[in-house]
């Protein structure tokens, strides 16, 4: 099964509009001399207030723009929230849902992930749904059970046709921002489990089409061997997405170039 590699930069709460535009301009300069960015789906996910400027800067390039969250309601009295309609109108094409930092600090649950996912699909945004275990869950042998619960709850009520469009990001929480990457073997085992769970829910044909990114201290130096694994189809990148040269190099490495 040929799944197109997808590399997404999650800028988290970094880069104001000026800095975000500068990063995209630098990426465009590097991509002009390198075809790797055409062979993968390349996405950058800036903070909400940076989105407008980045969408403008990314026009006529192969850089797509994603958001880092979405509210489940169409509009209404939800102070501080952003809807799918607002994202779509701003030129956003992807949206990260259920990142572990949102689960950890902002009360995100599998039920709210599911509600946000349905809103993203309604507005024709491509969801990047994050799953992953905590360190103590891994150490107590609960990784597969945790992933299964997150997948069953997160993707409840989704059709097979919808699932094919969704990107899953496996991000072991102990590897995020810690410099501790999962080994390719550990990551591949988790990805294979996720695909098995998706096959149980949606059938093998759908599961084989779903792209599963790895996230957690992925950088240019380890992207090649991670993405070379059978069930690893790209990366969701935090720290290494904040510098143009590192992010561009990571894309080429992930493609094995
Ligand atoms: P990191 O973050 O690459 O800085 O570990 C990944 C993520 O949280 O998406």
Tab-separated table of C-alpha atoms and ligand atoms in Angstrom:
chain	number	residue	atom	x	y	z
A	1	UNK	CA	0.000	0.000	0.000
A	2	UNK	CA	1.419	3.351	-1.057
A	3	UNK	CA	0.574	6.010	1.485
A	4	UNK	CA	1.853	9.527	0.802
A	5	UNK	CA	4.244	10.712	3.507
A	6	UNK	CA	2.810	13.571	5.572
A	7	UNK	CA	5.026	15.838	7.649
A	8	UNK	CA	3.271	18.405	9.830
A	9	UNK	CA	4.912	21.038	11.998
A	10	UNK	CA	3.080	21.745	15.241
A	11	UNK	CA	4.351	25.176	16.230
A	12	UNK	CA	2.462	25.019	19.559
A	13	UNK	CA	2.447	28.462	21.290
A	14	UNK	CA	5.432	29.708	19.300
A	15	UNK	CA	5.827	32.265	16.486
A	16	UNK	CA	3.856	35.491	16.251
A	17	UNK	CA	2.598	36.493	12.810
A	18	UNK	CA	5.897	38.164	11.770
A	19	UNK	CA	7.989	35.210	12.904
A	20	UNK	CA	5.593	32.731	11.314
A	21	UNK	CA	5.740	34.489	7.947
A	22	UNK	CA	9.548	34.599	8.128
A	23	UNK	CA	9.650	30.833	8.767
A	24	UNK	CA	7.355	30.129	5.803
A	25	UNK	CA	9.393	32.449	3.552
A	26	UNK	CA	12.570	30.600	4.556
A	27	UNK	CA	10.909	27.235	3.867
A	28	UNK	CA	9.754	28.422	0.445
A	29	UNK	CA	13.320	29.455	-0.427
A	30	UNK	CA	14.687	26.040	0.544
A	31	UNK	CA	11.846	24.171	-1.211
A	32	UNK	CA	12.499	26.105	-4.444
A	33	UNK	CA	15.767	24.168	-4.827
A	34	UNK	CA	14.573	20.812	-3.503
A	35	UNK	CA	11.777	18.615	-4.828
A	36	UNK	CA	11.266	16.670	-1.565
A	37	UNK	CA	8.523	19.004	-0.399
A	38	UNK	CA	6.493	18.071	-3.514
A	39	UNK	CA	6.716	14.374	-2.773
A	40	UNK	CA	5.277	14.656	0.727
A	41	UNK	CA	2.274	16.504	2.132
A	42	UNK	CA	3.826	19.378	4.078
A	43	UNK	CA	1.717	21.141	6.698
A	44	UNK	CA	2.474	23.894	9.202
A	45	UNK	CA	0.201	24.447	12.205
A	46	UNK	CA	0.686	27.948	13.665
A	47	UNK	CA	-1.193	29.495	16.589
A	48	UNK	CA	-4.631	30.915	15.695
A	49	UNK	CA	-3.486	34.548	15.527
A	50	UNK	CA	-0.664	33.626	13.143
A	51	UNK	CA	-2.864	31.617	10.756
A	52	UNK	CA	-4.054	34.489	8.522
A	53	UNK	CA	-0.546	35.760	7.802
A	54	UNK	CA	0.833	32.256	7.264
A	55	UNK	CA	-1.985	31.312	4.861
A	56	UNK	CA	-1.125	34.417	2.857
A	57	UNK	CA	2.608	33.645	2.907
A	58	UNK	CA	2.040	30.004	1.921
A	59	UNK	CA	-0.096	30.879	-1.132
A	60	UNK	CA	1.252	29.440	-4.380
A	61	UNK	CA	3.511	27.046	-2.508
A	62	UNK	CA	2.993	23.420	-1.528
A	63	UNK	CA	2.876	24.290	2.159
A	64	UNK	CA	-0.576	23.643	3.643
A	65	UNK	CA	-1.799	25.279	6.835
A	66	UNK	CA	-3.342	23.538	9.820
A	67	UNK	CA	-4.818	24.719	13.117
A	68	UNK	CA	-3.971	23.300	16.536
A	69	UNK	CA	-7.555	22.907	17.779
A	70	UNK	CA	-11.193	23.351	16.746
A	71	UNK	CA	-14.394	23.777	18.730
A	72	UNK	CA	-17.243	21.335	18.114
A	73	UNK	CA	-20.014	23.936	17.844
A	74	UNK	CA	-20.721	25.886	14.641
A	75	UNK	CA	-20.835	29.185	16.544
A	76	UNK	CA	-22.303	30.650	19.731
A	77	UNK	CA	-21.488	31.561	23.307
A	78	UNK	CA	-18.120	29.812	23.680
A	79	UNK	CA	-15.766	32.599	24.717
A	80	UNK	CA	-12.238	32.069	23.511
A	81	UNK	CA	-13.062	29.269	21.083
A	82	UNK	CA	-12.663	28.954	17.299
A	83	UNK	CA	-15.087	27.091	15.007
A	84	UNK	CA	-14.602	24.958	11.911
A	85	UNK	CA	-16.287	27.622	9.798
A	86	UNK	CA	-13.781	30.230	11.052
A	87	UNK	CA	-10.849	27.948	10.248
A	88	UNK	CA	-12.144	27.024	6.814
A	89	UNK	CA	-12.806	30.675	5.967
A	90	UNK	CA	-9.259	31.551	7.082
A	91	UNK	CA	-7.824	29.099	4.536
A	92	UNK	CA	-6.983	26.289	6.945
A	93	UNK	CA	-6.946	22.735	5.507
A	94	UNK	CA	-5.822	20.570	8.437
A	95	UNK	CA	-6.505	20.563	12.158
A	96	UNK	CA	-4.703	18.845	15.038
A	97	UNK	CA	-7.155	17.280	17.496
A	98	UNK	CA	-6.490	15.744	20.910
A	99	UNK	CA	-2.816	16.650	21.268
A	100	UNK	CA	-1.470	15.285	24.548
A	101	UNK	CA	-0.861	18.823	25.837
A	102	UNK	CA	-4.569	19.518	25.404
A	103	UNK	CA	-5.412	16.232	27.108
A	104	UNK	CA	-2.973	17.006	29.934
A	105	UNK	CA	-3.619	20.729	30.560
A	106	UNK	CA	-7.027	21.532	29.058
A	107	UNK	CA	-9.269	18.638	30.010
A	108	UNK	CA	-9.434	17.032	26.569
A	109	UNK	CA	-11.056	13.592	26.659
A	110	UNK	CA	-11.811	10.964	24.030
A	111	UNK	CA	-15.398	12.292	23.988
A	112	UNK	CA	-14.313	15.875	23.246
A	113	UNK	CA	-11.816	14.578	20.676
A	114	UNK	CA	-14.724	12.782	19.011
A	115	UNK	CA	-16.888	15.933	19.013
A	116	UNK	CA	-14.073	18.049	17.555
A	117	UNK	CA	-13.351	15.374	14.950
A	118	UNK	CA	-16.952	15.429	13.745
A	119	UNK	CA	-16.837	19.233	13.486
A	120	UNK	CA	-13.606	19.078	11.465
A	121	UNK	CA	-15.127	16.564	9.045
A	122	UNK	CA	-18.268	18.670	8.723
A	123	UNK	CA	-16.152	21.625	7.588
A	124	UNK	CA	-14.061	19.481	5.279
A	125	UNK	CA	-10.861	19.968	7.279
A	126	UNK	CA	-8.383	17.088	7.406
A	127	UNK	CA	-8.093	16.025	11.048
A	128	UNK	CA	-4.800	14.939	12.587
A	129	UNK	CA	-5.952	13.001	15.647
A	130	UNK	CA	-3.308	12.428	18.325
A	131	UNK	CA	-3.108	9.356	20.528
A	132	UNK	CA	-0.365	8.154	22.844
A	133	UNK	CA	0.446	6.695	26.232
A	134	UNK	CA	2.028	8.272	29.313
A	135	UNK	CA	5.327	6.942	30.654
A	136	UNK	CA	3.730	5.098	33.573
A	137	UNK	CA	1.191	3.524	31.233
A	138	UNK	CA	4.020	2.193	29.071
A	139	UNK	CA	5.993	1.005	32.075
A	140	UNK	CA	3.003	-0.864	33.460
A	141	UNK	CA	2.345	-2.610	30.141
A	142	UNK	CA	-0.809	-0.667	29.308
A	143	UNK	CA	0.280	0.968	26.033
A	144	UNK	CA	-1.914	-1.102	23.715
A	145	UNK	CA	-4.967	-0.849	25.966
A	146	UNK	CA	-4.573	2.945	26.224
A	147	UNK	CA	-4.235	3.318	22.447
A	148	UNK	CA	-7.258	1.074	21.861
A	149	UNK	CA	-9.404	3.103	24.261
A	150	UNK	CA	-8.343	6.394	22.652
A	151	UNK	CA	-9.067	5.047	19.172
A	152	UNK	CA	-12.418	3.445	20.057
A	153	UNK	CA	-13.596	6.608	21.821
A	154	UNK	CA	-12.059	9.128	19.448
A	155	UNK	CA	-13.362	7.513	16.262
A	156	UNK	CA	-16.777	6.465	17.539
A	157	UNK	CA	-19.532	7.062	14.963
A	158	UNK	CA	-17.114	7.820	12.110
A	159	UNK	CA	-17.736	6.146	8.728
A	160	UNK	CA	-15.097	4.197	6.814
A	161	UNK	CA	-15.113	6.839	4.067
A	162	UNK	CA	-14.428	9.537	6.675
A	163	UNK	CA	-11.743	7.459	8.381
A	164	UNK	CA	-9.763	7.196	5.149
A	165	UNK	CA	-9.282	10.986	5.169
A	166	UNK	CA	-8.233	11.183	8.813
A	167	UNK	CA	-4.562	11.254	9.801
A	168	UNK	CA	-3.629	9.624	13.108
A	169	UNK	CA	-0.577	10.805	15.032
A	170	UNK	CA	0.982	8.358	17.480
A	171	UNK	CA	2.766	10.483	20.065
A	172	UNK	CA	4.087	8.675	23.114
A	173	UNK	CA	3.780	11.397	25.748
A	174	UNK	CA	7.161	10.488	27.309
A	175	UNK	CA	8.849	11.332	23.992
A	176	UNK	CA	7.299	14.753	23.406
A	177	UNK	CA	9.767	17.595	23.860
A	178	UNK	CA	12.025	15.374	25.963
A	179	UNK	CA	14.612	14.418	23.348
A	180	UNK	CA	13.699	10.768	24.050
A	181	UNK	CA	12.487	9.397	20.732
A	182	UNK	CA	10.814	6.005	20.628
A	183	UNK	CA	13.093	3.541	18.844
A	184	UNK	CA	11.856	2.620	15.370
A	185	UNK	CA	10.885	-0.809	16.742
A	186	UNK	CA	8.879	0.599	19.659
A	187	UNK	CA	7.169	3.124	17.409
A	188	UNK	CA	6.402	0.533	14.720
A	189	UNK	CA	4.826	-1.829	17.266
A	190	UNK	CA	2.488	0.931	18.429
A	191	UNK	CA	1.651	1.972	14.854
A	192	UNK	CA	0.899	-1.642	13.905
A	193	UNK	CA	-1.390	-1.912	16.926
A	194	UNK	CA	-3.207	1.286	15.919
A	195	UNK	CA	-3.697	-0.030	12.388
A	196	UNK	CA	-4.958	-3.354	13.752
A	197	UNK	CA	-7.483	-1.523	15.926
A	198	UNK	CA	-8.599	0.592	12.942
A	199	UNK	CA	-8.967	-2.601	10.888
A	200	UNK	CA	-11.192	-4.072	13.593
A	201	UNK	CA	-13.385	-0.962	13.514
A	202	UNK	CA	-13.393	-0.082	9.812
A	203	UNK	CA	-12.024	-3.119	7.929
A	204	UNK	CA	-8.568	-3.808	6.560
A	205	UNK	CA	-9.042	-1.882	3.332
A	206	UNK	CA	-9.789	1.372	5.172
A	207	UNK	CA	-7.105	0.790	7.816
A	208	UNK	CA	-4.473	0.302	5.118
A	209	UNK	CA	-5.297	3.720	3.664
A	210	UNK	CA	-5.023	5.664	6.936
A	211	UNK	CA	-1.791	7.576	7.393
A	212	UNK	CA	-0.260	7.264	10.842
A	213	UNK	CA	2.372	9.822	11.795
A	214	UNK	CA	4.909	9.413	14.559
A	215	UNK	CA	5.476	12.354	16.897
A	216	UNK	CA	7.831	12.859	19.845
A	217	UNK	CA	11.318	14.324	19.407
A	218	UNK	CA	11.390	13.503	15.710
A	219	UNK	CA	14.201	15.381	13.981
A	220	UNK	CA	16.239	15.190	10.776
A	221	UNK	CA	18.658	12.745	12.434
A	222	UNK	CA	16.027	10.090	13.228
A	223	UNK	CA	13.250	10.737	10.678
A	224	UNK	CA	14.651	8.370	8.050
A	225	UNK	CA	14.665	5.210	10.142
A	226	UNK	CA	11.302	6.003	11.743
A	227	UNK	CA	9.452	6.644	8.482
A	228	UNK	CA	11.147	3.611	6.907
A	229	UNK	CA	9.000	1.436	9.193
A	230	UNK	CA	6.063	-0.303	7.521
A	231	UNK	CA	3.294	1.457	9.438
A	232	UNK	CA	4.915	4.888	9.944
A	233	UNK	CA	3.744	7.330	7.289
A	234	UNK	CA	5.256	10.616	8.397
A	235	UNK	CA	5.690	12.807	11.428
A	236	UNK	CA	4.061	15.406	13.629
A	237	UNK	CA	6.965	17.620	14.564
A	238	UNK	CA	7.235	20.085	17.442
A	239	UNK	CA	10.647	21.562	18.244
A	240	UNK	CA	12.297	20.582	14.952
A	241	UNK	CA	9.559	22.377	12.975
A	242	UNK	CA	10.552	25.790	14.315
A	243	UNK	CA	13.700	26.131	12.201
A	244	UNK	CA	13.364	26.119	8.417
A	245	UNK	CA	16.593	24.266	7.620
A	246	UNK	CA	15.959	21.493	10.178
A	247	UNK	CA	12.312	21.034	9.100
A	248	UNK	CA	13.238	20.951	5.396
A	249	UNK	CA	16.041	18.465	6.051
A	250	UNK	CA	13.678	16.301	8.091
A	251	UNK	CA	11.261	16.118	5.138
A	252	UNK	CA	14.005	14.831	2.816
A	253	UNK	CA	15.223	12.333	5.442
A	254	UNK	CA	11.672	11.057	5.983
A	255	UNK	CA	11.442	10.396	2.245
A	256	UNK	CA	14.729	8.510	2.422
A	257	UNK	CA	16.581	11.089	0.260
B	1	LIG	P1	8.366	17.445	19.794
B	1	LIG	O1	6.768	17.635	19.817
B	1	LIG	O2	8.721	17.125	18.356
B	1	LIG	O3	8.917	18.768	20.236
B	1	LIG	O4	8.684	16.329	20.700
B	1	LIG	C1	5.932	16.815	19.042
B	1	LIG	C2	4.488	17.184	19.282
B	1	LIG	O5	4.131	17.483	20.434
B	1	LIG	O6	3.669	17.188	18.340
